[in-house]
Each structure stands twice: as C-alpha cells, then as structure tokens.
PDB file of C-alpha atoms and ligand atoms in Angstrom:
ATOM      1  CA  MET A   1    -190.571 256.682-148.100  1.00  0.00           C
ATOM      2  CA  ALA A   2    -194.169 255.819-148.954  1.00  0.00           C
ATOM      3  CA  ILE A   3    -193.244 253.673-151.936  1.00  0.00           C
ATOM      4  CA  GLN A   4    -190.605 251.801-150.049  1.00  0.00           C
ATOM      5  CA  PHE A   5    -193.015 251.250-147.191  1.00  0.00           C
ATOM      6  CA  TRP A   6    -195.652 249.952-149.579  1.00  0.00           C
ATOM      7  CA  ARG A   7    -193.297 247.308-150.920  1.00  0.00           C
ATOM      8  CA  ILE A   8    -192.512 245.939-147.513  1.00  0.00           C
ATOM      9  CA  ARG A   9    -195.988 246.581-146.130  1.00  0.00           C
ATOM     10  CA  ASP A  10    -196.799 242.919-145.616  1.00  0.00           C
ATOM     11  CA  ARG A  11    -193.822 242.467-143.417  1.00  0.00           C
ATOM     12  CA  TYR A  12    -194.944 245.286-141.145  1.00  0.00           C
ATOM     13  CA  TYR A  13    -198.624 244.502-140.994  1.00  0.00           C
ATOM     14  CA  ARG A  14    -198.242 240.797-140.581  1.00  0.00           C
ATOM     15  CA  LEU A  15    -194.884 240.413-138.899  1.00  0.00           C
ATOM     16  CA  MET A  16    -193.815 238.343-141.892  1.00  0.00           C
ATOM     17  CA  GLY A  17    -190.545 236.555-141.445  1.00  0.00           C
ATOM     18  CA  ASN A  18    -189.294 233.306-142.883  1.00  0.00           C
ATOM     19  CA  ARG A  19    -188.392 229.788-141.928  1.00  0.00           C
ATOM     20  CA  CYS A  20    -185.520 227.599-143.067  1.00  0.00           C
ATOM     21  CA  ASP A  21    -186.766 224.498-144.906  1.00  0.00           C
ATOM     22  CA  ASP A  22    -183.658 222.583-143.954  1.00  0.00           C
ATOM     23  CA  CYS A  23    -183.196 223.198-140.222  1.00  0.00           C
ATOM     24  CA  GLY A  24    -186.438 224.914-139.165  1.00  0.00           C
ATOM     25  CA  ALA A  25    -184.860 228.115-137.794  1.00  0.00           C
ATOM     26  CA  GLU A  26    -187.118 231.169-138.056  1.00  0.00           C
ATOM     27  CA  PHE A  27    -186.045 234.736-138.775  1.00  0.00           C
ATOM     28  CA  PHE A  28    -187.422 238.231-138.608  1.00  0.00           C
ATOM     29  CA  PRO A  29    -186.894 240.233-140.661  1.00  0.00           C
ATOM     30  CA  PRO A  30    -186.581 237.561-143.362  1.00  0.00           C
ATOM     31  CA  VAL A  31    -183.084 236.512-144.415  1.00  0.00           C
ATOM     32  CA  TYR A  32    -181.825 235.295-147.784  1.00  0.00           C
ATOM     33  CA  ARG A  33    -179.591 232.681-146.255  1.00  0.00           C
ATOM     34  CA  CYS A  34    -180.176 230.751-143.023  1.00  0.00           C
ATOM     35  CA  ARG A  35    -177.975 232.103-140.246  1.00  0.00           C
ATOM     36  CA  ASP A  36    -177.927 228.705-138.578  1.00  0.00           C
ATOM     37  CA  CYS A  37    -177.148 226.257-141.397  1.00  0.00           C
ATOM     38  CA  GLY A  38    -176.409 228.442-144.435  1.00  0.00           C
ATOM     39  CA  SER A  39    -179.296 227.054-146.494  1.00  0.00           C
ATOM     40  CA  ARG A  40    -180.927 229.251-149.140  1.00  0.00           C
ATOM     41  CA  HIS A  41    -184.196 227.360-148.967  1.00  0.00           C
ATOM     42  CA  LEU A  42    -186.442 229.615-146.941  1.00  0.00           C
ATOM     43  CA  ALA A  43    -190.196 230.185-147.031  1.00  0.00           C
ATOM     44  CA  ASP A  44    -192.305 233.098-145.809  1.00  0.00           C
ATOM     45  CA  LYS A  45    -193.841 232.581-142.421  1.00  0.00           C
ATOM     46  CA  ASP A  46    -195.959 234.714-140.102  1.00  0.00           C
ATOM     47  CA  MET A  47    -194.212 235.321-136.825  1.00  0.00           C
ATOM     48  CA  PRO A  48    -195.918 234.849-133.467  1.00  0.00           C
ATOM     49  CA  ARG A  49    -197.100 238.154-132.019  1.00  0.00           C
ATOM     50  CA  THR A  50    -195.959 237.550-128.481  1.00  0.00           C
ATOM     51  CA  GLY A  51    -192.593 237.251-126.823  1.00  0.00           C
ATOM     52  CA  ARG A  52    -190.393 238.622-124.065  1.00  0.00           C
ATOM     53  CA  ILE A  53    -188.186 241.676-123.764  1.00  0.00           C
ATOM     54  CA  LEU A  54    -184.532 240.715-124.059  1.00  0.00           C
ATOM     55  CA  THR A  55    -183.109 244.195-123.730  1.00  0.00           C
ATOM     56  CA  HIS A  56    -184.440 247.724-123.914  1.00  0.00           C
ATOM     57  CA  THR A  57    -183.301 251.297-124.153  1.00  0.00           C
ATOM     58  CA  GLN A  58    -184.753 254.771-124.095  1.00  0.00           C
ATOM     59  CA  LEU A  59    -183.901 257.350-126.736  1.00  0.00           C
ATOM     60  CA  HIS A  60    -184.020 261.001-125.757  1.00  0.00           C
ATOM     61  CA  GLU A  61    -182.831 262.274-129.115  1.00  0.00           C
ATOM     62  CA  PRO A  62    -185.714 262.070-131.571  1.00  0.00           C
ATOM     63  CA  LEU A  63    -185.384 259.983-134.724  1.00  0.00           C
ATOM     64  CA  PRO A  64    -186.565 261.653-137.945  1.00  0.00           C
ATOM     65  CA  GLY A  65    -190.339 261.263-138.068  1.00  0.00           C
ATOM     66  CA  PHE A  66    -190.608 260.443-134.377  1.00  0.00           C
ATOM     67  CA  GLU A  67    -190.114 263.940-132.978  1.00  0.00           C
ATOM     68  CA  SER A  68    -193.398 263.839-131.081  1.00  0.00           C
ATOM     69  CA  GLN A  69    -192.484 260.597-129.346  1.00  0.00           C
ATOM     70  CA  VAL A  70    -189.581 261.478-127.087  1.00  0.00           C
ATOM     71  CA  PRO A  71    -188.505 259.695-125.014  1.00  0.00           C
ATOM     72  CA  LEU A  72    -188.805 256.722-127.322  1.00  0.00           C
ATOM     73  CA  ASN A  73    -188.711 253.249-125.794  1.00  0.00           C
ATOM     74  CA  LEU A  74    -187.055 250.640-127.972  1.00  0.00           C
ATOM     75  CA  ALA A  75    -186.707 246.977-127.147  1.00  0.00           C
ATOM     76  CA  VAL A  76    -185.392 243.780-128.635  1.00  0.00           C
ATOM     77  CA  ILE A  77    -188.153 241.235-128.227  1.00  0.00           C
ATOM     78  CA  GLU A  78    -187.558 237.535-128.535  1.00  0.00           C
ATOM     79  CA  LEU A  79    -190.682 236.043-130.076  1.00  0.00           C
ATOM     80  CA  GLN A  80    -191.990 232.653-129.051  1.00  0.00           C
ATOM     81  CA  ASN A  81    -190.246 231.015-132.000  1.00  0.00           C
ATOM     82  CA  GLY A  82    -186.863 232.493-131.076  1.00  0.00           C
ATOM     83  CA  ALA A  83    -186.835 235.214-133.750  1.00  0.00           C
ATOM     84  CA  ARG A  84    -185.792 238.650-132.494  1.00  0.00           C
ATOM     85  CA  VAL A  85    -187.504 241.915-133.326  1.00  0.00           C
ATOM     86  CA  LEU A  86    -186.346 245.465-132.650  1.00  0.00           C
ATOM     87  CA  ALA A  87    -189.470 247.509-131.985  1.00  0.00           C
ATOM     88  CA  GLN A  88    -190.916 250.497-130.199  1.00  0.00           C
ATOM     89  CA  ILE A  89    -192.738 249.872-126.909  1.00  0.00           C
ATOM     90  CA  VAL A  90    -195.911 251.958-126.554  1.00  0.00           C
ATOM     91  CA  ASP A  91    -198.857 252.381-124.157  1.00  0.00           C
ATOM     92  CA  THR A  92    -196.872 250.924-121.275  1.00  0.00           C
ATOM     93  CA  PRO A  93    -195.882 252.513-117.939  1.00  0.00           C
ATOM     94  CA  GLN A  94    -192.131 253.024-117.832  1.00  0.00           C
ATOM     95  CA  GLU A  95    -191.622 250.767-114.809  1.00  0.00           C
ATOM     96  CA  LYS A  96    -193.169 247.810-116.624  1.00  0.00           C
ATOM     97  CA  ILE A  97    -190.653 247.947-119.445  1.00  0.00           C
ATOM     98  CA  GLU A  98    -188.091 245.504-118.137  1.00  0.00           C
ATOM     99  CA  THR A  99    -186.043 242.546-119.250  1.00  0.00           C
ATOM    100  CA  GLY A 100    -188.126 239.391-119.270  1.00  0.00           C
ATOM    101  CA  ALA A 101    -191.487 241.169-119.428  1.00  0.00           C
ATOM    102  CA  LYS A 102    -194.076 239.655-121.777  1.00  0.00           C
ATOM    103  CA  ALA A 103    -194.795 241.791-124.819  1.00  0.00           C
ATOM    104  CA  ARG A 104    -197.229 241.537-127.713  1.00  0.00           C
ATOM    105  CA  ALA A 105    -197.416 243.180-131.111  1.00  0.00           C
ATOM    106  CA  VAL A 106    -200.058 245.783-131.872  1.00  0.00           C
ATOM    107  CA  ILE A 107    -200.683 247.838-134.982  1.00  0.00           C
ATOM    108  CA  ARG A 108    -200.199 251.559-134.417  1.00  0.00           C
ATOM    109  CA  ARG A 109    -199.780 254.676-136.452  1.00  0.00           C
ATOM    110  CA  VAL A 110    -196.109 255.078-137.228  1.00  0.00           C
ATOM    111  CA  GLN A 111    -196.062 258.441-138.952  1.00  0.00           C
ATOM    112  CA  VAL A 112    -197.894 260.665-141.386  1.00  0.00           C
ATOM    113  CA  ASP A 113    -196.171 261.020-144.729  1.00  0.00           C
ATOM    114  CA  GLY A 114    -196.056 264.771-145.225  1.00  0.00           C
ATOM    115  CA  ASP A 115    -196.060 264.688-149.025  1.00  0.00           C
ATOM    116  CA  SER A 116    -198.937 262.319-149.663  1.00  0.00           C
ATOM    117  CA  GLY A 117    -200.861 262.851-146.422  1.00  0.00           C
ATOM    118  CA  GLN A 118    -200.866 259.088-146.086  1.00  0.00           C
ATOM    119  CA  ILE A 119    -200.926 257.676-142.566  1.00  0.00           C
ATOM    120  CA  LEU A 120    -198.512 254.810-142.202  1.00  0.00           C
ATOM    121  CA  TYR A 121    -199.178 251.990-139.798  1.00  0.00           C
ATOM    122  CA  GLY A 122    -196.856 249.354-138.509  1.00  0.00           C
ATOM    123  CA  TYR A 123    -196.211 247.063-135.606  1.00  0.00           C
ATOM    124  CA  LYS A 124    -195.206 248.222-132.156  1.00  0.00           C
ATOM    125  CA  PHE A 125    -195.264 246.296-128.902  1.00  0.00           C
ATOM    126  CA  VAL A 126    -197.037 246.689-125.587  1.00  0.00           C
ATOM    127  CA  VAL A 127    -196.068 244.992-122.343  1.00  0.00           C
ATOM    128  CA  GLY A 128    -198.640 242.611-120.901  1.00  0.00           C
TER     129      GLY A 128
HETATM  130 ZN1  LIG B   1    -181.253 226.465-141.651  1.00  0.00          ZN
END
C-alpha cells in the first residue's frame, strides 16, 4: 500500500490530472487516451481545487482503512475545468452536503499505514 501510494503521491497531493493537446479536454485522474477525441497526446496538468457537487452518497459500511469514519460521505465533484473527482467530503455539516454545493479540496490524513507507521495524506473536499 505504502509503495503504491508513494508512486502516485503527486497525483494525490497536487490533484494532478492531464490535458489533451489536441482538443483541450481535461481529465482526473489522468487518462492515456483522450475520452473526447481519442488523442494520445496528453500532458500533466494541475487541476483546479474548487468545483461543485454533482452527486453524493453516504456509506454506512466501512471501507478497509476507513473504519473510524462511518458514516462516510462520498461525492462526485465537477471541478471548474469540467473534470470529475470522486472524493470524501469532510468537516461539513450533513445538511450542507447537497447537489450543486460548492466544494474545495483540502489535504487531510487518509490513514496510518500499520506496518510502517507512516501517516498517509491525500485530498478530500469540504463544502464552502
Ligand atoms: Zn482530446
């Protein structure tokens, strides 16, 4: 888990996606081939950190590593550039988590890796 996370660390810390050189569409997570025009010419690009909630759900069954965070609020957020991110919503009163609400990315502790004692951080979103 820790090694895999390390490899993709930039993507989590920076919200690194990519942009199609041919048609300008932006994607997160990055894609190998443009979903809009099929081009393979894509370049890394930082995603905007703000967007709006498109849809959301609440999980009552804990995911592995998230046992202490039930219920878990998950949302699909459409960023300002049109890219969509599935992320956890934190630090937000339940009634404010609604379709269309503005959300912004924050860096939060994701989990503690039991073997290495390493604390892993990643992006989550807050409403407001
Ligand atoms: Zn394209």
